[in-house]
mmCIF file of C-alpha atoms in Angstrom:
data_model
loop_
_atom_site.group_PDB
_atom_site.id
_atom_site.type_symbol
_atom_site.label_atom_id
_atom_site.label_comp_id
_atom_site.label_asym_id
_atom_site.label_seq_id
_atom_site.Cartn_x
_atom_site.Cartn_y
_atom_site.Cartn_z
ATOM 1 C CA UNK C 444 12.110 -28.701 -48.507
ATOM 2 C CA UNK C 445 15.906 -27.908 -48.149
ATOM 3 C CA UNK C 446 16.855 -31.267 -49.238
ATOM 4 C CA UNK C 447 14.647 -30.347 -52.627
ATOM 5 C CA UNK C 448 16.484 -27.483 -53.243
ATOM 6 C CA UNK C 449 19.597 -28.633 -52.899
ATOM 7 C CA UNK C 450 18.870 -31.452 -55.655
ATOM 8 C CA UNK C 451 16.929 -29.759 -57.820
ATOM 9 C CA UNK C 452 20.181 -28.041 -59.408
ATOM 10 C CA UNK C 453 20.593 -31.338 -60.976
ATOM 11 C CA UNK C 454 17.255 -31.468 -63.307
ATOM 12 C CA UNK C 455 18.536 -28.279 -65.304
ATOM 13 C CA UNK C 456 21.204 -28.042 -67.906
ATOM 14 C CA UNK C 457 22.136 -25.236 -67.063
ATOM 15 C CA UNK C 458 21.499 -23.893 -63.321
ATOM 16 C CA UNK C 459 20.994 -19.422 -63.715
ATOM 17 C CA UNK C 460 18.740 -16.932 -61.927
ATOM 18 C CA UNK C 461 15.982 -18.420 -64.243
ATOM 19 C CA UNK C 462 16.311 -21.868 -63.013
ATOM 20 C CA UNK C 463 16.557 -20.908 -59.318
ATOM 21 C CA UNK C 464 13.505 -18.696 -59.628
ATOM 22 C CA UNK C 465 12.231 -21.752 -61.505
ATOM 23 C CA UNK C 466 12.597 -23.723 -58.268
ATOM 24 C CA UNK C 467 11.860 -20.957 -55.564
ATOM 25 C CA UNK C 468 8.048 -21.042 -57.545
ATOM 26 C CA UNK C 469 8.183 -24.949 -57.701
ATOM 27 C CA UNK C 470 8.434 -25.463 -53.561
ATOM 28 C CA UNK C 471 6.238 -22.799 -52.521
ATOM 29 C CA UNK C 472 3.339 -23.755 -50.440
ATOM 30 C CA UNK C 473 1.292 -22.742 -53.263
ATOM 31 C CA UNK C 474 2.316 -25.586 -55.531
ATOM 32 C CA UNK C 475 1.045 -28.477 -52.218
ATOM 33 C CA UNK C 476 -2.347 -28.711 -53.891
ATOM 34 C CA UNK C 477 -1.100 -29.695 -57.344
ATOM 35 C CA UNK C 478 1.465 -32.299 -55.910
ATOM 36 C CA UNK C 479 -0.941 -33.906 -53.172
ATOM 37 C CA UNK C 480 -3.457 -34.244 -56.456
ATOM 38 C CA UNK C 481 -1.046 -35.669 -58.493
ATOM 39 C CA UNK C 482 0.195 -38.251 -55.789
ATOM 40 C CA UNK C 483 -3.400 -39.007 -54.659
ATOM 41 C CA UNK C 484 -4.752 -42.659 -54.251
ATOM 42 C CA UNK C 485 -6.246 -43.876 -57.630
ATOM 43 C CA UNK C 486 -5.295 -40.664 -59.150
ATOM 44 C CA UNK C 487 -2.885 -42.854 -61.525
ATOM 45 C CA UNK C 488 -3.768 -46.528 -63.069
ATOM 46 C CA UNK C 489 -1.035 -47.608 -65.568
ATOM 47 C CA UNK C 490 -3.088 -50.090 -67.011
ATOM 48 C CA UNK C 491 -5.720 -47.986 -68.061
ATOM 49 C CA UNK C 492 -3.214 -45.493 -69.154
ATOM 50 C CA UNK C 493 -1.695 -47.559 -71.279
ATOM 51 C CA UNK C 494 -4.977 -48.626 -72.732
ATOM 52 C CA UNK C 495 -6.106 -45.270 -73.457
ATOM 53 C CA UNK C 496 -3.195 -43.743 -75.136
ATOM 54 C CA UNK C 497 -2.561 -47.066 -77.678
ATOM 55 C CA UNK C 498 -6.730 -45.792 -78.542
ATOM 56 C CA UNK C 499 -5.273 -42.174 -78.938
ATOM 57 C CA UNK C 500 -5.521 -40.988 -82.906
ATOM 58 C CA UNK C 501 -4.424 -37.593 -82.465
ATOM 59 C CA UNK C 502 -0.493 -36.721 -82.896
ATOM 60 C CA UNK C 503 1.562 -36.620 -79.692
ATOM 61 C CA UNK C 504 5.045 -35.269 -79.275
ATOM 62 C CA UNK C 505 6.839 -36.478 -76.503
ATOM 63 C CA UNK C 506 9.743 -34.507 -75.531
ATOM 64 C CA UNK C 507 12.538 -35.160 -73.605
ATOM 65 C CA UNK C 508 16.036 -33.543 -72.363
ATOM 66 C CA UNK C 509 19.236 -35.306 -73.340
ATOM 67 C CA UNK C 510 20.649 -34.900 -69.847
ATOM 68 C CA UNK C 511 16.994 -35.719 -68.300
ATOM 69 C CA UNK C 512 17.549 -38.537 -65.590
ATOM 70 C CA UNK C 513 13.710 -39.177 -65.716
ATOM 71 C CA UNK C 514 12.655 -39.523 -67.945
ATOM 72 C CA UNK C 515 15.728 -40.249 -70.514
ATOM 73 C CA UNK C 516 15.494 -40.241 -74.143
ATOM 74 C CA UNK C 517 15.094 -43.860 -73.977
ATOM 75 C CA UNK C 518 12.516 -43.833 -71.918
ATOM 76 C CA UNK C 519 10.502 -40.814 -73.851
ATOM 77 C CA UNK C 520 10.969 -43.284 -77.016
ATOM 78 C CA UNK C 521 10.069 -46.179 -74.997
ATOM 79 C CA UNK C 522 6.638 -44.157 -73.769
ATOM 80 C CA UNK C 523 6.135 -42.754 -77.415
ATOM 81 C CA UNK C 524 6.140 -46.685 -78.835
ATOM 82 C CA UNK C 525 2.392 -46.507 -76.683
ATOM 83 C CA UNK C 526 0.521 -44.783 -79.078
ATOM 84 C CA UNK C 527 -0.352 -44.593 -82.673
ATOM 85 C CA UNK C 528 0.949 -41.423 -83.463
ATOM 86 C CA UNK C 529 3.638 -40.005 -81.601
ATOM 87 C CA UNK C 530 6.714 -37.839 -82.850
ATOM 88 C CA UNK C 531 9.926 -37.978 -80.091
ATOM 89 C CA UNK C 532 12.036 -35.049 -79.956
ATOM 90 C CA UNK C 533 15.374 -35.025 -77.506
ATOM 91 C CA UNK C 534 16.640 -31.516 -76.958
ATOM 92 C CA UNK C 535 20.616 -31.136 -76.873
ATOM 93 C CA UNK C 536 21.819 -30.484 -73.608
ATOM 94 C CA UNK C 537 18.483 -29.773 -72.251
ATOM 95 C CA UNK C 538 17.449 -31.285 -68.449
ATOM 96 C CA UNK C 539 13.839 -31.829 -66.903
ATOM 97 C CA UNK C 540 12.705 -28.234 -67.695
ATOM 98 C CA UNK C 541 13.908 -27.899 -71.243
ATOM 99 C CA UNK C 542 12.118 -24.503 -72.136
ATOM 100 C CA UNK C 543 14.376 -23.122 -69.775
ATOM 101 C CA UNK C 544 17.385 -24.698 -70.884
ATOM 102 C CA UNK C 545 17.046 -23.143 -74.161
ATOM 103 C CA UNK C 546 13.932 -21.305 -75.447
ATOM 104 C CA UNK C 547 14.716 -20.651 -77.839
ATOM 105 C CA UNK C 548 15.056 -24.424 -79.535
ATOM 106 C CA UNK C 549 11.954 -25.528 -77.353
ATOM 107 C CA UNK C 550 9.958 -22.906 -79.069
ATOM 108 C CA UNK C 551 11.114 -24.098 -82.558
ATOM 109 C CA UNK C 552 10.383 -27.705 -81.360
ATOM 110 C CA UNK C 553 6.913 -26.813 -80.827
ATOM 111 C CA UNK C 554 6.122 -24.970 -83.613
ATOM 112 C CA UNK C 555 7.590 -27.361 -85.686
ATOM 113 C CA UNK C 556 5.108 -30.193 -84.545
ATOM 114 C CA UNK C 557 2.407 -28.212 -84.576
ATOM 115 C CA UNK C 558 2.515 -27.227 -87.718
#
């Protein structure tokens, strides 16, 4: 746990109260559940991931930070290249938690695709 917080600095563009209060929820005990399930044995099968999203119709955007180390824009566009439909946006100076970055251009990122 200490050696996550002192790393996790490094996934934000810009590192405020928000971002630390960001990180104080994200290695609480009460987050174990969700990160044992995600981790879990056969939880994750890239083959039939891959197979299902090159089936998906609907629009997808996938949405990356420029200063994201995982994934980077090149790997977002790389990912997006998987499915019939998809729509990459790369916010500016954004990290792995780009709503927090800047809201305010995440929000117009979204609304944008939706619409």
């Amino acid at each position: 746990m200490e050696n996550r917080r002192a790393y996790m600095p490094f996934l934000y563009g810009r590192w405020d109260d928000a971002a630390g209060a960001h990180v104080d929820v994200g290695v609480s005990e009460r987050s174990r559940p969700v990160r044992e399930g995600f981790r879990a044995a056969g939880a994750f099968s890239p083959a039939l991931t891959r197979e299902a999203v090159g089936r998906l119709a609907a629009p997808v955007l996938v949405y990356a930070g420029e200063l994201d180390a995982a994934p980077t824009p090149a790997t977002a566009a790389a990912g997006a290249r998987l499915f019939l439909n998809a729509t990459v946006t790369v916010q500016p100076a954004a990290a792995h938690f780009p709503w927090l970055d800047d809201p305010a251009f995440f929000t117009a990122a979204i609304i944008s695709f939706l619409s």
